[in-house]
Short mmCIF file of C-alpha atoms in Angstrom, two decimals:
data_model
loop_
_atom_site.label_atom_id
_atom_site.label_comp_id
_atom_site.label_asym_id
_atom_site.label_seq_id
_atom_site.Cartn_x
_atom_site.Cartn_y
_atom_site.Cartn_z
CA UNK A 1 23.45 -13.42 1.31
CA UNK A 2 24.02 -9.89 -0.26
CA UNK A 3 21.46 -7.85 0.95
CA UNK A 4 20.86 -6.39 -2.55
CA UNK A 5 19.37 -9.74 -3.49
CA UNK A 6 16.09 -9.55 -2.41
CA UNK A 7 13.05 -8.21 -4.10
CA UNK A 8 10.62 -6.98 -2.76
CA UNK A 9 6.98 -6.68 -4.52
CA UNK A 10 3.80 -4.93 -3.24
CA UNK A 11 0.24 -6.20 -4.66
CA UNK A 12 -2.41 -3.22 -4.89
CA UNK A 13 -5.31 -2.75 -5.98
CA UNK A 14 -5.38 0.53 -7.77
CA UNK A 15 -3.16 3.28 -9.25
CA UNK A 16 -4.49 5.38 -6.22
CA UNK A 17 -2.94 2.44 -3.76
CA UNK A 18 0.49 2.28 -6.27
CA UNK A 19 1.12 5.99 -6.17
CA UNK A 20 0.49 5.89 -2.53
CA UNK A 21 2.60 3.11 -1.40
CA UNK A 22 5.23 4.37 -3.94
CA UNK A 23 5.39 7.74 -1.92
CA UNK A 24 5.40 5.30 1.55
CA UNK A 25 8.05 3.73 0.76
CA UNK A 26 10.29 6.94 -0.34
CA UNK A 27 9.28 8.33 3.01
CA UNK A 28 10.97 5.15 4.69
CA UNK A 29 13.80 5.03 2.75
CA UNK A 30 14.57 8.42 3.67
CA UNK A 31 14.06 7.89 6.95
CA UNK A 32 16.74 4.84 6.72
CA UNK A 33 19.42 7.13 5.03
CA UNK A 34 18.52 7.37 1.97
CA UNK A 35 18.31 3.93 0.81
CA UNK A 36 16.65 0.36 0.83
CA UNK A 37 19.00 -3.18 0.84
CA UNK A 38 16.25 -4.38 -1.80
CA UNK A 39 14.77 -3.91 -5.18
CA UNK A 40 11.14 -3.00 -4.94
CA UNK A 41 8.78 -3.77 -7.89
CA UNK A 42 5.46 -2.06 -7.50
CA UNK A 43 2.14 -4.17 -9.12
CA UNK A 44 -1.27 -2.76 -9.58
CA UNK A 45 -3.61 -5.64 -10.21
CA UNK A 46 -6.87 -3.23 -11.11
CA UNK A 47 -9.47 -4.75 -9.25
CA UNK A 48 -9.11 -7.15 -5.82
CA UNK A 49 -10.14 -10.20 -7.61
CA UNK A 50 -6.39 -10.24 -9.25
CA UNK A 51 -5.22 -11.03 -6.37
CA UNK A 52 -5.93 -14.36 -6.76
CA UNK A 53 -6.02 -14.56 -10.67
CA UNK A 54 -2.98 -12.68 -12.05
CA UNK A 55 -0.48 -11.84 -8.57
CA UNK A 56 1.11 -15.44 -9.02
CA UNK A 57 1.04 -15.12 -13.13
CA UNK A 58 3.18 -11.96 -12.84
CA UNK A 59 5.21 -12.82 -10.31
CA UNK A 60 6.11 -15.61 -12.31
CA UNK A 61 6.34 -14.72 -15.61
CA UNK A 62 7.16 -11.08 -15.56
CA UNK A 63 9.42 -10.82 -12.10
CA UNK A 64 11.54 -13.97 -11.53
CA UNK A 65 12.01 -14.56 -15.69
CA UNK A 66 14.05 -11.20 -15.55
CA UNK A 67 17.45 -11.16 -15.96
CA UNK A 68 17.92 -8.76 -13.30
CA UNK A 69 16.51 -10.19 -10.53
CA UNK A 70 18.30 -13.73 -11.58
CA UNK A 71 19.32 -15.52 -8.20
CA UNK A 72 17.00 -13.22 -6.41
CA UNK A 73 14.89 -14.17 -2.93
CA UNK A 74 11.14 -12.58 -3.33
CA UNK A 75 9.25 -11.62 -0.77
CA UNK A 76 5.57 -10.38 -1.42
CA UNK A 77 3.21 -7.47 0.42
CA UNK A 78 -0.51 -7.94 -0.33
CA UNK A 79 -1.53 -4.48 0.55
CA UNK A 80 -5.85 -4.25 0.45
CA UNK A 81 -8.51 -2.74 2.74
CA UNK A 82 -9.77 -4.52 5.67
CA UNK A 83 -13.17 -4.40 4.71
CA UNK A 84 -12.99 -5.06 1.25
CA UNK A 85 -15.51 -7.55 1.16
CA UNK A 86 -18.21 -5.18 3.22
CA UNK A 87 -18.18 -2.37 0.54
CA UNK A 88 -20.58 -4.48 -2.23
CA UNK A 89 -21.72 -7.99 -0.96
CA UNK A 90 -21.27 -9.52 -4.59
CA UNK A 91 -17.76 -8.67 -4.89
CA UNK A 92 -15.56 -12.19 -5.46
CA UNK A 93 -14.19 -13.67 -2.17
CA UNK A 94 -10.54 -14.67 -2.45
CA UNK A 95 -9.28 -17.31 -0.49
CA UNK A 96 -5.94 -15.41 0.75
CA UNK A 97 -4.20 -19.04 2.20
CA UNK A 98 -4.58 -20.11 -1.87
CA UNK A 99 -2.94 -17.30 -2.29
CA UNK A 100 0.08 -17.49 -0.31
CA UNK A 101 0.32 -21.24 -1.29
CA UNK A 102 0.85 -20.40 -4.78
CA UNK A 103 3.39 -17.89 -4.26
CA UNK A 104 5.11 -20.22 -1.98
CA UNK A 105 5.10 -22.92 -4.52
CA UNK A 106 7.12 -20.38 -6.62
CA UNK A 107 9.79 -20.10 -3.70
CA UNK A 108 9.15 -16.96 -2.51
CA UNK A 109 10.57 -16.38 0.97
CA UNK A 110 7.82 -14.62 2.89
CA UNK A 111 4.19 -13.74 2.20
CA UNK A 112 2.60 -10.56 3.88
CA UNK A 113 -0.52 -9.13 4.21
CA UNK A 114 -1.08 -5.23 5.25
CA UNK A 115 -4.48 -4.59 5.40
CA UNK A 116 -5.43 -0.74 5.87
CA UNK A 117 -8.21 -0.61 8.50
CA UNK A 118 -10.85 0.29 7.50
CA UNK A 119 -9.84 1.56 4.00
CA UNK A 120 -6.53 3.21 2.55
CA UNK A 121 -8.82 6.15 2.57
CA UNK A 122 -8.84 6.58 6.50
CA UNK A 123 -4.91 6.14 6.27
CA UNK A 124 -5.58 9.16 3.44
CA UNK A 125 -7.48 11.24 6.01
CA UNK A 126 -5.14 10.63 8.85
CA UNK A 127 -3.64 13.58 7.35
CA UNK A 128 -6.12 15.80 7.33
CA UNK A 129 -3.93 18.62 6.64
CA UNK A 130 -2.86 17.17 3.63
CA UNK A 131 -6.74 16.82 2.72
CA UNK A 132 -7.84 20.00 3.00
CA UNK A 133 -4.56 21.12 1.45
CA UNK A 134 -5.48 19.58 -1.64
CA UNK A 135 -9.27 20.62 -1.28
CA UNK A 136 -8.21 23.89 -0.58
CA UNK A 137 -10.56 24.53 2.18
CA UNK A 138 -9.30 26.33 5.40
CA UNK A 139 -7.29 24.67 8.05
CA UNK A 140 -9.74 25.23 10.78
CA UNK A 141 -12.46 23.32 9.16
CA UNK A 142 -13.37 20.75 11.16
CA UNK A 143 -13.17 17.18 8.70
CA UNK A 144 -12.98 14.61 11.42
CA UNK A 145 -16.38 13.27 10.84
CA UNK A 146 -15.53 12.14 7.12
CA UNK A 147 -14.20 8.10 7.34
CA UNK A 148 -13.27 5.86 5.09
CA UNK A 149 -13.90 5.43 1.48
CA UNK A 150 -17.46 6.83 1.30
CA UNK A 151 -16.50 9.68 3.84
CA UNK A 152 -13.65 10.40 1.48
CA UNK A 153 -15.71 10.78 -1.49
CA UNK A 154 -18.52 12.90 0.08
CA UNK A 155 -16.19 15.04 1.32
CA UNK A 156 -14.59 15.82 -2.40
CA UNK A 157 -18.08 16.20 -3.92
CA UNK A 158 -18.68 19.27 -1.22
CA UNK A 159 -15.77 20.74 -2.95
CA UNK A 160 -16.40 20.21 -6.01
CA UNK A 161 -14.04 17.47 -6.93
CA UNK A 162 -14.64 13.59 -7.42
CA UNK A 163 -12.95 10.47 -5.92
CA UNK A 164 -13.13 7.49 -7.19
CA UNK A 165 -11.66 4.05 -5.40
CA UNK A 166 -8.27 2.72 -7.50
CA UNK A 167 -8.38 5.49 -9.74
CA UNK A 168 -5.58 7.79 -9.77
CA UNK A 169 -6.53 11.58 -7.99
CA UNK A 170 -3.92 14.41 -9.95
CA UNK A 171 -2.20 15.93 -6.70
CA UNK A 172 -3.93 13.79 -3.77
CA UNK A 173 -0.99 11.91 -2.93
CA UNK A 174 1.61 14.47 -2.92
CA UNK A 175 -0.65 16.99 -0.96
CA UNK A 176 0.15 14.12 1.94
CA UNK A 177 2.51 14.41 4.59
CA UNK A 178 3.48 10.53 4.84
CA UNK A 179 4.99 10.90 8.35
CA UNK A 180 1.68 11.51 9.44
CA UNK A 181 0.16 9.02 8.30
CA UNK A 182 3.05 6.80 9.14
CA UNK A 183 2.53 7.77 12.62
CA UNK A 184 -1.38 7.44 13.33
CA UNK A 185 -0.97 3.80 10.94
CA UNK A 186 2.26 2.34 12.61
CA UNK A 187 0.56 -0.78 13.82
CA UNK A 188 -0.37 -1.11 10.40
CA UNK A 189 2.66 -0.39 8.18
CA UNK A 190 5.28 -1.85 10.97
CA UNK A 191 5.27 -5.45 8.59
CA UNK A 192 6.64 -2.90 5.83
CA UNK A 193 8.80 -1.16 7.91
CA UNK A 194 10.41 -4.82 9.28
CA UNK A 195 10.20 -6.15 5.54
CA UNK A 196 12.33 -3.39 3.86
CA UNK A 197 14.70 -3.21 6.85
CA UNK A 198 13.91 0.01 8.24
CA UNK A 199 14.46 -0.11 12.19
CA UNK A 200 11.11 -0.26 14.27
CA UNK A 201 9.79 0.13 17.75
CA UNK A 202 6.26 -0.54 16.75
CA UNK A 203 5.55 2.51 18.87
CA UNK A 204 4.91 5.03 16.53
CA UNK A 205 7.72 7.17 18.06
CA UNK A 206 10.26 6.00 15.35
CA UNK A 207 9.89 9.74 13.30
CA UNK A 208 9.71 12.14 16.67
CA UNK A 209 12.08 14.57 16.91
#
């Protein structure tokens, strides 16, 4: 099979988690000389219950109907939080094996899941650098106390700025240093890594000089 044959698409939730994972996955495919042996289509479903009601719709109808990816093998990321469900107890539950059996109905090859623990937001502050970069707030100040989604937010409101989950954050993302974040997250992102062909140790040592 020519390796340029395979798509790969990544499910998110929010333009916060597409901008992110776009920026991921330029990190790796630097890190793998400059290029990927797949296509990569990037899908923001705006809101967690699309997982279940539109992934499978657009995978069908927008991805394998296009001419260019004719003959293509498809293999999906579901990238989400690990505690999605604990942030509001009347969000929808989504019954992920549903999920995967309706994508695997359509022939797709493999079905992933990469669930940031707790939130993407602790992958965010992982670089905490990065954080106060973009707050602008001296390098000595002491963040590590901030976690997760609500830690994330409080921490913008002390500096006078405002995060809010899915929705895109001018200059957050690029303020990141992916590498660390790759590093303290490699048990995490390692299904990535495998999936887009980029060599892994699941160590964490894979970007040490």
């Amino acid at each position: 099979m020519n390796p340029d044959s395979t798509v790969v698409v990544l499910f998110v939730e929010g333009e916060t988690e597409g901008e992110f994972y776009r920026a991921l996955v330029q990190t790796l495919r630097n890190m793998n000389g400059g290029r990927l042996n797949c296509f990569i289509e990037y899908q923001v479903l705006k809101g967690i219950g699309n997982f279940s009601t539109k992934a499978e719709r657009i995978l069908k109808k927008d991805l394998m109907r296009n001419p260019k990816y004719r003959s293509c093998h498809f293999n999906v990321l579901l990238c989400y939080d690990s505690d999605v469900f604990d942030r509001n107890e009347n969000r929808v539950r989504i019954n992920w094996n549903a999920v995967e059996e309706s994508m695997h109905a359509l022939n797709v090859s493999n079905v992933f899941h990469i669930r940031a623990t707790s939130t993407i937001e602790d992958w965010f502050l992982a670089d905490s650098d990065g954080i106060k970069k973009f707050l602008n707030i001296s390098k000595s100040a002491d963040i590590s106390n901030y976690k997760g989604l609500s830690g994330l937010k409080n921490l913008f409101s002390k500096h006078g700025k405002s995060y809010s989950k899915g929705v895109r954050c001018e200059g957050l993302v690029s303020s990141l240093d992916m590498q660390n974040i790759l590093k303290a997250n490699c048990s995490q992102v390692n299904k990535l890594c495998h999936i887009l062909g980029v060599p892994c140790k699941h160590d964490g040592k894979c970007l040490q000089k």
